[in-house]
Coordinates of C-alpha atoms and ligand atoms in Angstrom, one line a residue:
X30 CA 48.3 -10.5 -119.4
X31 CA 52.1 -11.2 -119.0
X32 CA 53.1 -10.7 -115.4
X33 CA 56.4 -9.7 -113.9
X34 CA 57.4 -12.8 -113.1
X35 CA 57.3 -13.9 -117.0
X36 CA 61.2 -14.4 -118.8
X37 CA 61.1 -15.1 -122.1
X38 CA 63.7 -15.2 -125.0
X39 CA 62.8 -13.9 -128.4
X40 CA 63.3 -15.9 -131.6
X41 CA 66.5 -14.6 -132.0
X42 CA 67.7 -15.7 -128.8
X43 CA 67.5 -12.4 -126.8
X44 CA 65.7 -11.9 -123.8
X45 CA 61.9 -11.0 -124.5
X46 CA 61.3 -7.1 -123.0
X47 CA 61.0 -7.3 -119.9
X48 CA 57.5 -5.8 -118.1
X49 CA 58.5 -3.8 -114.7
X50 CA 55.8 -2.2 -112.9
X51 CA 53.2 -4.8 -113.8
X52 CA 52.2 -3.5 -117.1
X53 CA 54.9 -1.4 -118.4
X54 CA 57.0 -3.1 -121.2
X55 CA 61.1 -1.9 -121.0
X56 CA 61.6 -1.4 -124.4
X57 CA 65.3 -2.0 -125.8
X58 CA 67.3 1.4 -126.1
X59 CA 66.6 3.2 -128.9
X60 CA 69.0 6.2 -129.0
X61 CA 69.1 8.6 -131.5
X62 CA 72.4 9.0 -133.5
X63 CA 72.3 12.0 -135.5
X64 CA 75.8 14.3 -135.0
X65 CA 74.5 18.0 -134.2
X66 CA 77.7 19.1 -135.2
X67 CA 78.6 21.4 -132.1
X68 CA 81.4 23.6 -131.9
X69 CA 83.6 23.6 -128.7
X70 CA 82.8 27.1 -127.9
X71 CA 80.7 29.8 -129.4
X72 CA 80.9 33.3 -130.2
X73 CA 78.4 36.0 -130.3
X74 CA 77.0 36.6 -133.8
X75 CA 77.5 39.9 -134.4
X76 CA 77.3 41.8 -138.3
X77 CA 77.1 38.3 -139.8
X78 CA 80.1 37.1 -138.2
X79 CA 81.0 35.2 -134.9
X80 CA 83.1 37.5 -132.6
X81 CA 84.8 37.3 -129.8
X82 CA 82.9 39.1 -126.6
X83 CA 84.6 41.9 -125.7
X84 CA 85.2 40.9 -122.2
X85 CA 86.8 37.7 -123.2
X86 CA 84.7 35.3 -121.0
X87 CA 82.6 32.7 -121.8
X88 CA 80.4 30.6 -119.7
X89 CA 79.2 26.7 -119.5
X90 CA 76.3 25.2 -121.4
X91 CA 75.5 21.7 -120.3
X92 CA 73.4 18.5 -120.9
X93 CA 70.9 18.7 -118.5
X94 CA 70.5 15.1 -118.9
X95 CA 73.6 14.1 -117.5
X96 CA 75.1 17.3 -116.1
X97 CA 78.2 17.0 -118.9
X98 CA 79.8 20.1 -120.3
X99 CA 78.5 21.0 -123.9
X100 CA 80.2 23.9 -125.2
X101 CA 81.3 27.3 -124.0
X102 CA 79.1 30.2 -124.9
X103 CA 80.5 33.9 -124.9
X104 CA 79.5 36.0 -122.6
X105 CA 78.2 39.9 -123.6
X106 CA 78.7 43.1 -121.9
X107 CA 76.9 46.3 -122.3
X108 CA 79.9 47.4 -125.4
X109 CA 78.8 44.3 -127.3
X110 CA 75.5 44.6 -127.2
X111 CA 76.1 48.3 -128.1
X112 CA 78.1 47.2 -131.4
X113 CA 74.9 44.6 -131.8
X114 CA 72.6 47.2 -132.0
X115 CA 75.1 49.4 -134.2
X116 CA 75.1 46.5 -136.7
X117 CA 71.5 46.2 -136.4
X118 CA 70.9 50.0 -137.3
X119 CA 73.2 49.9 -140.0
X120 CA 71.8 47.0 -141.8
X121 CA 68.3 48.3 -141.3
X122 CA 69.6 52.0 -142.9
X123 CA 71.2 50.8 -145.6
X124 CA 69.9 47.4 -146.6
X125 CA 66.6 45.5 -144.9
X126 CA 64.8 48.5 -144.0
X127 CA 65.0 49.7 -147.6
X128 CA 64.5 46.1 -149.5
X129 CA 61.1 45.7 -151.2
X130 CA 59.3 42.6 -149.3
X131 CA 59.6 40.2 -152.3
X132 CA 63.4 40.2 -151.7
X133 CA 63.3 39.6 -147.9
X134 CA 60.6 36.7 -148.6
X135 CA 63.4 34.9 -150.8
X136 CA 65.5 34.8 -147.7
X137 CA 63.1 33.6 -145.2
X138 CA 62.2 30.8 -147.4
X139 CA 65.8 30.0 -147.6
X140 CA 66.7 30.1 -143.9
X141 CA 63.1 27.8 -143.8
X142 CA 64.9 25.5 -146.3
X143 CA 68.0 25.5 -145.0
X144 CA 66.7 24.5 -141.4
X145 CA 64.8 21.7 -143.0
X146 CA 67.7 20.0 -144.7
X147 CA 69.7 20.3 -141.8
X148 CA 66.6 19.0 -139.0
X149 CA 67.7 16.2 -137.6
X150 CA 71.0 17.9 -136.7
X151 CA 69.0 20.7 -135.0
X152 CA 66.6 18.4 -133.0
X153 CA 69.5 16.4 -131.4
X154 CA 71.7 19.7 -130.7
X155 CA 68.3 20.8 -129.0
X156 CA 67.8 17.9 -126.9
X157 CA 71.0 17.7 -126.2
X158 CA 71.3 21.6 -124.6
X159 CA 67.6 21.6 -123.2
X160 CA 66.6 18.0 -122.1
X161 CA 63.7 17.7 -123.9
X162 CA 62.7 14.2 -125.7
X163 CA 64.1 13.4 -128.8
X164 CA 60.6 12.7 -130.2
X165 CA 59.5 16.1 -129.1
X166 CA 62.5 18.4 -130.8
X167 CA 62.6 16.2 -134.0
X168 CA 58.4 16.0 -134.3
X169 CA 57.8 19.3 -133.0
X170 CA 60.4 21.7 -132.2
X171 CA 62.2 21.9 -135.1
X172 CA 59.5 21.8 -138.0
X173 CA 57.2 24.3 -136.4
X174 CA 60.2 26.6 -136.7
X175 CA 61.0 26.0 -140.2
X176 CA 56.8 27.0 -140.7
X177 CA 57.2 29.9 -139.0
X178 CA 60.1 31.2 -141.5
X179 CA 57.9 29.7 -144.4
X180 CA 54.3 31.3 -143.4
X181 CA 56.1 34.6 -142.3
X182 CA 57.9 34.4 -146.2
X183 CA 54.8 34.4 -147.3
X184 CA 53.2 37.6 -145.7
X185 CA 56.3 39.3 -146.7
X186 CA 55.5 40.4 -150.3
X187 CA 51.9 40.7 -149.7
X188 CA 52.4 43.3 -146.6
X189 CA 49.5 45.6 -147.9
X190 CA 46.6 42.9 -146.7
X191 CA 48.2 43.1 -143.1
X192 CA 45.8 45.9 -142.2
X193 CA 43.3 46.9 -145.0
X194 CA 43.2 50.5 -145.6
X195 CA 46.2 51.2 -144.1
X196 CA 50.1 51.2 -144.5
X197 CA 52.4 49.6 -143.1
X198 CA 55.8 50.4 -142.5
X199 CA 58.8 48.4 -139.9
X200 CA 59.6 49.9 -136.8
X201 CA 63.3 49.9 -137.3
X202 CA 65.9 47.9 -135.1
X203 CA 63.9 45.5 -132.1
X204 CA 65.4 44.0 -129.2
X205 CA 64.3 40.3 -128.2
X206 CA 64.7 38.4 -125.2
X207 CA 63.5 34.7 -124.8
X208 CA 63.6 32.0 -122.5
X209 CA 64.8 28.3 -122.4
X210 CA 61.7 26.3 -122.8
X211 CA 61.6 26.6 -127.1
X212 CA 64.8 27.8 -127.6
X213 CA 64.5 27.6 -131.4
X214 CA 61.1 27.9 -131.8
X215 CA 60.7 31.1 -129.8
X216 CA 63.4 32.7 -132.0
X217 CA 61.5 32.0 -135.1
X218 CA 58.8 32.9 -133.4
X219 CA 60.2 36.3 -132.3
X220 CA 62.7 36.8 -135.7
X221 CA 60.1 35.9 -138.5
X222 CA 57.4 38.1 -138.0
X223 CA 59.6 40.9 -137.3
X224 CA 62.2 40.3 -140.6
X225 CA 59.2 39.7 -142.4
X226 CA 58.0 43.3 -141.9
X227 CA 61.4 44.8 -142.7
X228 CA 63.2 45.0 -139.0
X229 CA 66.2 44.0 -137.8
X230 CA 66.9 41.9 -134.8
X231 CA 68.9 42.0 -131.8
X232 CA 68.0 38.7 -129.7
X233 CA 69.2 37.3 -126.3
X234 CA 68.9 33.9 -126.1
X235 CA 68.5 32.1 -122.7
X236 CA 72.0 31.2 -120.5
X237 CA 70.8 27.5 -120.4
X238 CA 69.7 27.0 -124.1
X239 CA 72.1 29.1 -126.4
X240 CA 73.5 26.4 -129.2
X241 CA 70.6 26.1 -131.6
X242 CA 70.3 29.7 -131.9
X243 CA 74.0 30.1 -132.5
X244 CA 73.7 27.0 -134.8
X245 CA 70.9 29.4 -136.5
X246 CA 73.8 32.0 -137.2
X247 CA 75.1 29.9 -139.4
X248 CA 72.4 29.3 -141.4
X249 CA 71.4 33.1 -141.7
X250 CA 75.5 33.1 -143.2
X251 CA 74.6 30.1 -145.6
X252 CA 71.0 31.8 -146.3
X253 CA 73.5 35.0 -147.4
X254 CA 71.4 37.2 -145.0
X255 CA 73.0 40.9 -145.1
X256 CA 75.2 41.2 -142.4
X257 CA 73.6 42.8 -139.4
X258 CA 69.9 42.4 -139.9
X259 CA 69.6 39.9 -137.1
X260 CA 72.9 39.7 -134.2
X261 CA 72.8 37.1 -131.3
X262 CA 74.4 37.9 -128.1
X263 CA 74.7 35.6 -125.6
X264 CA 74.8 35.9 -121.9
X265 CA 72.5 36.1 -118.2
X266 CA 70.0 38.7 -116.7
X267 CA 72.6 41.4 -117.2
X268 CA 72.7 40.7 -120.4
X269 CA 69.2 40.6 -121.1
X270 CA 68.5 44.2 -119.6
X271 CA 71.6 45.5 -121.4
X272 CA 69.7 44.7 -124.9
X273 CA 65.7 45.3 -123.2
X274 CA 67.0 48.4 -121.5
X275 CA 69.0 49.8 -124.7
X276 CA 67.8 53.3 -126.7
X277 CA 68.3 52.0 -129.9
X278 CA 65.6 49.6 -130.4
X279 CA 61.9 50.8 -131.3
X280 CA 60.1 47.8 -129.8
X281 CA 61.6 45.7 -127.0
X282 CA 60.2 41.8 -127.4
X283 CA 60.0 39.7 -124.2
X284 CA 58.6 36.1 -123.6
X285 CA 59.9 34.7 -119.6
X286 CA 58.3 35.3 -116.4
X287 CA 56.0 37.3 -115.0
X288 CA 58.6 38.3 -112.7
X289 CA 61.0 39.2 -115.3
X290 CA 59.0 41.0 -117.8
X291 CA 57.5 43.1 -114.8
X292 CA 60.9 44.4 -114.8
X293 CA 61.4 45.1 -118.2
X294 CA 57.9 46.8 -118.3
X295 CA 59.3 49.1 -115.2
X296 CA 62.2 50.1 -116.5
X297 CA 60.3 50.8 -120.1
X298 CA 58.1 53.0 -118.7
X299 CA 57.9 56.6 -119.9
X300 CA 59.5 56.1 -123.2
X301 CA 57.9 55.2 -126.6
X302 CA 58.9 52.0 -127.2
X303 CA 56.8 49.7 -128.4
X304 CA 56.4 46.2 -126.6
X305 CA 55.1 42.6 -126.8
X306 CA 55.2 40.4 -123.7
X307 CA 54.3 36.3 -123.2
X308 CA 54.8 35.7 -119.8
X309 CA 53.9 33.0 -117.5
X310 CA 50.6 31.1 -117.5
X311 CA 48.3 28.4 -114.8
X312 CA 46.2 26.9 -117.3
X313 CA 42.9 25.1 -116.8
X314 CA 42.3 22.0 -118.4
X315 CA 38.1 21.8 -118.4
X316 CA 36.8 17.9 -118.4
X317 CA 33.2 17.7 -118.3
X318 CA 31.0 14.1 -117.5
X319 CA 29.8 14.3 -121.7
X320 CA 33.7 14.5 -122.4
X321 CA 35.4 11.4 -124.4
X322 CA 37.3 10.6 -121.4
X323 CA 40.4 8.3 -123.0
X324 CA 41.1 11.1 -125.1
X325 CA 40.0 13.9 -122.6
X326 CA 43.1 12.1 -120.7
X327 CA 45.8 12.1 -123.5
X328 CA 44.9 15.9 -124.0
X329 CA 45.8 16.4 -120.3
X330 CA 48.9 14.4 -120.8
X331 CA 49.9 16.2 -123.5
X332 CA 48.8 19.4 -121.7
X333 CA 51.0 18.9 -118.2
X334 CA 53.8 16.0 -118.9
X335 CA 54.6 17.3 -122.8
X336 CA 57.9 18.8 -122.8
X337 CA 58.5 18.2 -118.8
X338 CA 55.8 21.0 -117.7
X339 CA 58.5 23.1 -119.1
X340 CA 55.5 24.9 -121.2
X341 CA 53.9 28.3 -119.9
X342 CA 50.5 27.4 -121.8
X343 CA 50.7 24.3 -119.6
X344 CA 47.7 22.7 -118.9
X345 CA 48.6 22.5 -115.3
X346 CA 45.2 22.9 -112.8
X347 CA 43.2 20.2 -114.4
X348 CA 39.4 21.2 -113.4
X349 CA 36.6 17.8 -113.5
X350 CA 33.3 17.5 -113.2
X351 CA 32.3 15.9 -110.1
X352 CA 30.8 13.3 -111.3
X353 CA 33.4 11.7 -113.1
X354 CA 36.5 12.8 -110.9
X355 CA 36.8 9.1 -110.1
X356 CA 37.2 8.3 -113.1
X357 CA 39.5 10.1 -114.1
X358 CA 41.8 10.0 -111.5
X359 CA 41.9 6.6 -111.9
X360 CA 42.7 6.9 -115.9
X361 CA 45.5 9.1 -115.2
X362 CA 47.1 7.3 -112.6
X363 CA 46.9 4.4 -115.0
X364 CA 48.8 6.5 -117.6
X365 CA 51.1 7.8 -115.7
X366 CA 52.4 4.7 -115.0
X367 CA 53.3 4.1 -118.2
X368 CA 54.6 6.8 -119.2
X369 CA 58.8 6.8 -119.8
X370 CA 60.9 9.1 -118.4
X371 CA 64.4 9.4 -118.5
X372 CA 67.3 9.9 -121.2
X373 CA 65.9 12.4 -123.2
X374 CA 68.0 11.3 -126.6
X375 CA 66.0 8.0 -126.2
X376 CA 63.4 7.8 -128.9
X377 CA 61.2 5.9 -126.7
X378 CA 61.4 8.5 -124.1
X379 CA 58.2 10.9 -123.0
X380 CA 59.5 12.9 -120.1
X381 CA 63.0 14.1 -120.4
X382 CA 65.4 16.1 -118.4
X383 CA 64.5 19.4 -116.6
X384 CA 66.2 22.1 -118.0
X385 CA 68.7 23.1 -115.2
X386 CA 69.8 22.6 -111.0
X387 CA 67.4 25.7 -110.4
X388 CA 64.3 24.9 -111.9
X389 CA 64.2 21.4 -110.3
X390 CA 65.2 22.7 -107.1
X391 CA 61.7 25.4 -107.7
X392 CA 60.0 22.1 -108.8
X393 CA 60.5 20.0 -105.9
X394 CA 59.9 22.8 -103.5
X395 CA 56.7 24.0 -104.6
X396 CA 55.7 19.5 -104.8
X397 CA 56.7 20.1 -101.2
X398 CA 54.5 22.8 -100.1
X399 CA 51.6 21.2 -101.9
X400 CA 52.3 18.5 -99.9
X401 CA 52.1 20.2 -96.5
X402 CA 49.3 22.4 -97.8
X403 CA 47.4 18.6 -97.6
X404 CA 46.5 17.7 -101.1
X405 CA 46.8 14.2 -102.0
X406 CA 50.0 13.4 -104.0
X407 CA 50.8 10.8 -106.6
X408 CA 53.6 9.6 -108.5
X409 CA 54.4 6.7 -110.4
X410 CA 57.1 4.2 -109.7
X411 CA 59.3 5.1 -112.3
X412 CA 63.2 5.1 -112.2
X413 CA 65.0 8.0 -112.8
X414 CA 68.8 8.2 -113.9
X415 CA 71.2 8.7 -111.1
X416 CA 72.9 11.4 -112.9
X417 CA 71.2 14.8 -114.3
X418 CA 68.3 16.6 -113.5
X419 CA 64.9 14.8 -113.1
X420 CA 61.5 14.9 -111.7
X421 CA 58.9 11.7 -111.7
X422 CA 55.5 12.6 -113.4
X423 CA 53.1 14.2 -110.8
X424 CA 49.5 14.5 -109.7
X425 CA 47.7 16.3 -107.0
X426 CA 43.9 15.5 -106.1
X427 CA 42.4 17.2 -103.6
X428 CA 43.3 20.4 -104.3
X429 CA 41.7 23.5 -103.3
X430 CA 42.1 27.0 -104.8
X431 CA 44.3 28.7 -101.9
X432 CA 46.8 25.9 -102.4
X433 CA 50.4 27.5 -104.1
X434 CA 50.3 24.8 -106.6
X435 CA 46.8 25.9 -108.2
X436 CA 47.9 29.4 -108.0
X437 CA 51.7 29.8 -108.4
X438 CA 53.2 28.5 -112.0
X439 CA 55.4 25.7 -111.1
X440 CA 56.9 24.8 -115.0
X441 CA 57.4 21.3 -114.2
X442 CA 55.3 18.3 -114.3
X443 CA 52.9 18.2 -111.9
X444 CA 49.3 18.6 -112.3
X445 CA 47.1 20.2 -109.6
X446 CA 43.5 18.5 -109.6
X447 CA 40.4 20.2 -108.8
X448 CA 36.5 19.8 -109.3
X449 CA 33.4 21.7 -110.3
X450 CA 29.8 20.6 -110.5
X451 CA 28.1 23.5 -112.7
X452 CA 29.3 25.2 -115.6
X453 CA 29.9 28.6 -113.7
X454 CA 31.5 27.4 -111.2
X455 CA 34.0 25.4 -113.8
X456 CA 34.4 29.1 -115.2
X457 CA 34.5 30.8 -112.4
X458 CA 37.5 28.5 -111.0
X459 CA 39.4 28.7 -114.5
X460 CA 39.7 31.7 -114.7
X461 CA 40.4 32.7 -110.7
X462 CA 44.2 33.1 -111.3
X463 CA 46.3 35.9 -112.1
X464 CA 47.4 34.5 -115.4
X465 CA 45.1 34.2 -118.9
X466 CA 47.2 32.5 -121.0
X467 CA 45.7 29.6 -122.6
X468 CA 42.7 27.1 -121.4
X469 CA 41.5 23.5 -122.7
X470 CA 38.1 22.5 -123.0
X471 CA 36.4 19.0 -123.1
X472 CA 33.2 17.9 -123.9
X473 CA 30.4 17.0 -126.2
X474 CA 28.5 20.0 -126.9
X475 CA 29.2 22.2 -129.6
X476 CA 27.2 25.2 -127.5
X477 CA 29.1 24.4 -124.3
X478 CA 32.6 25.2 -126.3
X479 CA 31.0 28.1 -127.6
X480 CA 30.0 29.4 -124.0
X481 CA 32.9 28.5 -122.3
X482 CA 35.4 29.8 -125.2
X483 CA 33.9 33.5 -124.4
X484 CA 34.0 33.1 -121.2
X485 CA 37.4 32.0 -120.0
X486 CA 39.9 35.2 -120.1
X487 CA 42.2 32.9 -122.2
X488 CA 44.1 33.9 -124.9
X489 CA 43.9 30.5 -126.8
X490 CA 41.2 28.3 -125.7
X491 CA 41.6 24.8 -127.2
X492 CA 38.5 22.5 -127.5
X493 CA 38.9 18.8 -127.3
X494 CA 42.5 18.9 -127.7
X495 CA 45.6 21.0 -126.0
X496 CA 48.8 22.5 -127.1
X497 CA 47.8 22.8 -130.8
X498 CA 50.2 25.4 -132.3
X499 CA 50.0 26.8 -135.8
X500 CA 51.6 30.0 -137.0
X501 CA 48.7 31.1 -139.4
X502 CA 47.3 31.4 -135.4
X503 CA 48.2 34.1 -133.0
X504 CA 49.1 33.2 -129.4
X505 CA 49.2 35.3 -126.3
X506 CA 47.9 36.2 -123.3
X507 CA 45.5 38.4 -120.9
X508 CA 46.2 40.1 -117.5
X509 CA 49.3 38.4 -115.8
X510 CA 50.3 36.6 -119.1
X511 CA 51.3 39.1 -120.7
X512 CA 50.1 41.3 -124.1
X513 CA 50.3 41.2 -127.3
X514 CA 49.9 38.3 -130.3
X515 CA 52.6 36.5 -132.1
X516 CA 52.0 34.6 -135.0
X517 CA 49.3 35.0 -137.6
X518 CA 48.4 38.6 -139.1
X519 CA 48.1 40.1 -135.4
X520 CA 52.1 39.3 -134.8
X521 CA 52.3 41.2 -137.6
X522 CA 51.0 43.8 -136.4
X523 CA 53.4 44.1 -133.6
X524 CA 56.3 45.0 -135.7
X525 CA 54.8 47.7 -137.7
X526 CA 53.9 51.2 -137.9
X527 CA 50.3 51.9 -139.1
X528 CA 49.2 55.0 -141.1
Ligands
ADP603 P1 62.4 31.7 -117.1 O1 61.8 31.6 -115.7 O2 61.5 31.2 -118.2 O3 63.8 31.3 -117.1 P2 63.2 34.4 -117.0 O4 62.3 35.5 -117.1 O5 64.0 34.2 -115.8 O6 62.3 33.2 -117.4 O7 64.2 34.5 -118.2 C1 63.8 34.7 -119.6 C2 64.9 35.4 -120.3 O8 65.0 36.7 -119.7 C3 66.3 34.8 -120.2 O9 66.9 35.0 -121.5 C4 67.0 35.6 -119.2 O10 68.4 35.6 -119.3 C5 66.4 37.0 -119.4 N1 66.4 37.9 -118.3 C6 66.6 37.6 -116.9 N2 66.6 38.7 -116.2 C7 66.4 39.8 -117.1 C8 66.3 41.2 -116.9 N3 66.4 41.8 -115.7 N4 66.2 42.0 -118.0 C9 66.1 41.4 -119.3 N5 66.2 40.1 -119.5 C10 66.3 39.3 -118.4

């Protein structure tokens, strides 16, 4: 086992990696060099084109991994998102609403195609405007949104198997608002299913993660999508309850907080629009003592750390039978310490940047009140750049269910340890939040999945792995978490009329 002390020189006359931390090697740079082709400012993506906002301002996207200016994004008022919805109406009158679904399946396979020629380029631009690693945008970001546009192509023509025995018709012009965690992969997410059925879109991206959905404008203009079917305007809050609170749209689409959506559900109430909302989520990750326990522990890396916490099906209260809590602990600890965090454009990189100022600032204070609460914190001895926005891996045993950092959703990485000794009471604990998005079981037993996958109010359960997406299967949540599927033939659903 090489120690610290160990300098060596490699054949080639460099010096050897170097170990720090006792058993983590330092791996040579390896940045990724891809040119995501940004534009100095961008405008909002209105009726196929890019225009000016109305108001003439524009506001700051930066790299949250070094705290650099990227490009400018527009800001839009209440009169722009008024013309988006005009265009959106239009289109839907005189073109998408009335094109049979064979002809709108040729253009979501193109904007599919067109996002897969131009990957890499999207993975970087992602990176670069959210923080998260390299590996994660290029491996997972960007091609699970190109299979969104490519499954929801091909529902399109076959619209009639949707519901059996019914029909199904769009529900005109929807208004979608989503958040900064997937930017790209939450718009296909929200724009496939619904162009699929024969809507048209007017989405509000999130103030910290605009450019790839811009950067998607332009291939809807190279796919040769009719102008109008799906506008972009960019902006904050205000923005985002200009387009949730407009009366044009039939159905008003929403994945954030709990907080947010709450709003959005208020001010919706009493009308007859239609609405889908993913909101916030405090996952249990279930380990019992029959488990595999070197995988159980990747699947609750992959569960918490993936994607900096930043991840509402997070697998962030990590519930272990008692009688190997020990041993886990000491697993994770283990991997922790190897795990890399820093420039997220570095291909070796694991953890990357937090997404902005504020959401490391909610991070850090809810570390601290877990902290005073008395659970038992640990963090690895990892260095973290001196400039931008980051927070060391995390883990809390000792935990108790009245502690804020099992109850409240903290979107960062830090995991909240708890035990259990019987399988009620690992139920019980699971599912003793106000959230019900998702839930991650391990063990050996076939019947014990079975059991536990009815009983946790979870909308995806996952057995002996976590944060498995597909979009032939539908995601969403129960009580706090929101209502509503998306993906698979119950998205569908969502953005149609049934007769
Ligand atoms: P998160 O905590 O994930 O940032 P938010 O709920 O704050 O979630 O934001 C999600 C999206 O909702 C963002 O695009 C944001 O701009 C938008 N938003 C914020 N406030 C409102 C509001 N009052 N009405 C509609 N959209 C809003």
């Amino acid at each position: 086992m090489p120690t610290l002390t160990e300098k060596k020189t490699t054949r080639s006359g460099r010096p050897a990696p170097e170990l720090i931390f006792g058993d983590l090697w330092e791996y040579d740079p390896a940045p990724e060099t891809a040119d995501p082709k940004l534009k100095a400012r961008y405008d909002l993506f209105i009726n196929g084109a890019f225009v000016a906002p109305k108001s003439g301002k524009y506001f700051d996207s930066i790299n949250p991994a070094n705290e650099q200016k990227l490009a400018e994004i527009a800001l839009a008022n209440k009169d722009d998102v008024d013309a988006a919805y005009a265009a959106a109406q239009r289109a839907f009158d005189t073109t998408w609403g009335k094109m049979p679904g064979r002809e709108r399946a040729k253009y979501l396979y193109r904007i599919a195609r067109l996002l897969q020629d131009r990957a890499r380029e999207f993975a970087v631009a992602e990176t670069l405007d959210g923080g998260k690693p390299i590996k994660e945008s290029r491996d997972f970001d960007v091609p699970m949104a190109a299979a969104h546009f490519f499954y929801h192509a091909g529902w399109a023509d076959k619209l009639e198997y949707v519901a059996p025995g019914h029909k199904v018709a769009p529900l005109g012009v929807v208004g979608q608002v989503i958040p900064w965690n997937f930017p790209l992969l939450m718009l296909a997410w929200k724009i496939a299913p619904a162009l699929a059925m024969g809507n048209c879109v007017v989405l509000k991206p999130a103030e910290t993660t605009s450019v790839t959905c811009l950067k998607l404008a332009e291939i809807l203009q190279d796919a040769g999508l009719p102008p109008g079917v799906v506008n972009f305007v960019t902006g904050f809050g205000e923005t985002g309850a200009a387009v949730t609170g407009h009366p044009t749209p039939a159905k008003i689409a929403f994945t954030g907080s709990t907080e947010v959506g709450k709003i959005i559900m208020r001010s919706l109430a009493g009308t007859d629009k239609k609405m889908t909302m993913e909101l916030g989520g405090k996952a249990a990750n279930i380990v019992f003592d029959d488990a595999p326990l070197d995988q159980a522990v990747e699947g609750i890396v992959n569960g918490i750390f993936f994607n900096q916490g930043h991840v509402c099906c997070a697998g962030s209260r990590l519930l272990v039978h008692e009688p190997v809590a020990d041993k886990v602990l000491a697993k994770l600890k283990n991997r922790l310490k190897v795990l890399r965090v820093g420039d997220p454009m570095d291909k070796n990189t694991d953890l990357g940047a937090i997404n902005s100022r504020e959401q490391l600032k909610r991070i850090t204070e809810l570390v601290a009140s877990g902290v005073k609460e008395g659970a038992e914190l640990y963090q690895p001895p990892c260095k973290l750049p001196t400039k931008g926005f980051y927070f060391r891996p995390t883990l809390f045993s000792g935990v108790s269910m009245s502690h804020r950092i099992a109850r409240e959703e903290i979107f960062g990485p830090v995991l909240s340890i708890l035990t259990f000794r019987t399988v009620e009471e690992a139920v019980e604990k699971a599912n003793n939040t106000a959230y019900g998005l998702s839930a991650g079981v391990w063990t050996d037993k076939g019947s014990r999945i079975l059991k536990m996958s009815t009983e946790l109010k979870a909308g995806v359960v996952w057995a002996n792995t976590y944060n498995k997406f597909d979009p032939t299967s539908p995601f969403g949540g129960y009580k706090e978490s929101g209502f509503g599927r998306e993906g698979g033939r119950q998205g569908l659903l969502d953005y149609c009329q049934l007769t």
